[in-house]
């Protein structure tokens, strides 16, 4: 595990989710209420990119079969998903956003 810079503050607006790639792994980066969260970007149900889904508060709805995850815990909440989504610790250093991956 190592902290890596993945984005800067201006890259992800409030209520938005973006995709970043770290060491070949796709990560979804979210900002909700000024707080930043990071999860795997690939749904645990099948191959779908969560950054193309619907972010509603602290939940992300998968665009393929509408499975829903809590982005704070990775817990599956609704739909066909039953495997949790990996999550990653986030911290900021000035303008930089880092995740521990
Ligand atoms: Fe995400 Fe099926 S691929 S719910």
CSV table of C-alpha atoms and ligand atoms in Angstrom, one decimal, residues 42-50 61-69 78-81, ligand 1:
chain,number,residue,atom,x,y,z
A,42,UNK,CA,-15.4,-1.7,-12.1
A,43,UNK,CA,-18.7,-3.1,-10.7
A,44,UNK,CA,-18.3,-6.4,-8.8
A,45,UNK,CA,-21.3,-7.9,-10.7
A,46,UNK,CA,-20.1,-7.7,-14.3
A,47,UNK,CA,-17.9,-5.4,-16.4
A,48,UNK,CA,-19.3,-1.9,-16.1
A,49,UNK,CA,-17.7,1.4,-15.2
A,50,UNK,CA,-19.2,3.0,-12.2
A,61,UNK,CA,-25.9,3.2,-9.2
A,62,UNK,CA,-24.2,1.0,-11.8
A,63,UNK,CA,-25.2,1.9,-15.3
A,64,UNK,CA,-25.5,-1.7,-16.5
A,65,UNK,CA,-28.0,-3.5,-14.2
A,66,UNK,CA,-28.6,-0.7,-11.7
A,67,UNK,CA,-26.9,-2.3,-8.7
A,68,UNK,CA,-26.3,0.2,-6.0
A,69,UNK,CA,-23.2,0.6,-3.7
A,78,UNK,CA,-29.6,-2.9,-4.0
A,79,UNK,CA,-30.0,-4.8,-7.3
A,80,UNK,CA,-28.1,-7.8,-8.4
A,81,UNK,CA,-24.8,-6.9,-6.7
B,1,LIG,FE1,-23.1,-3.5,-12.2
B,1,LIG,FE2,-24.5,-5.6,-13.2
B,1,LIG,S1,-22.6,-4.8,-13.9
B,1,LIG,S2,-25.0,-4.3,-11.5
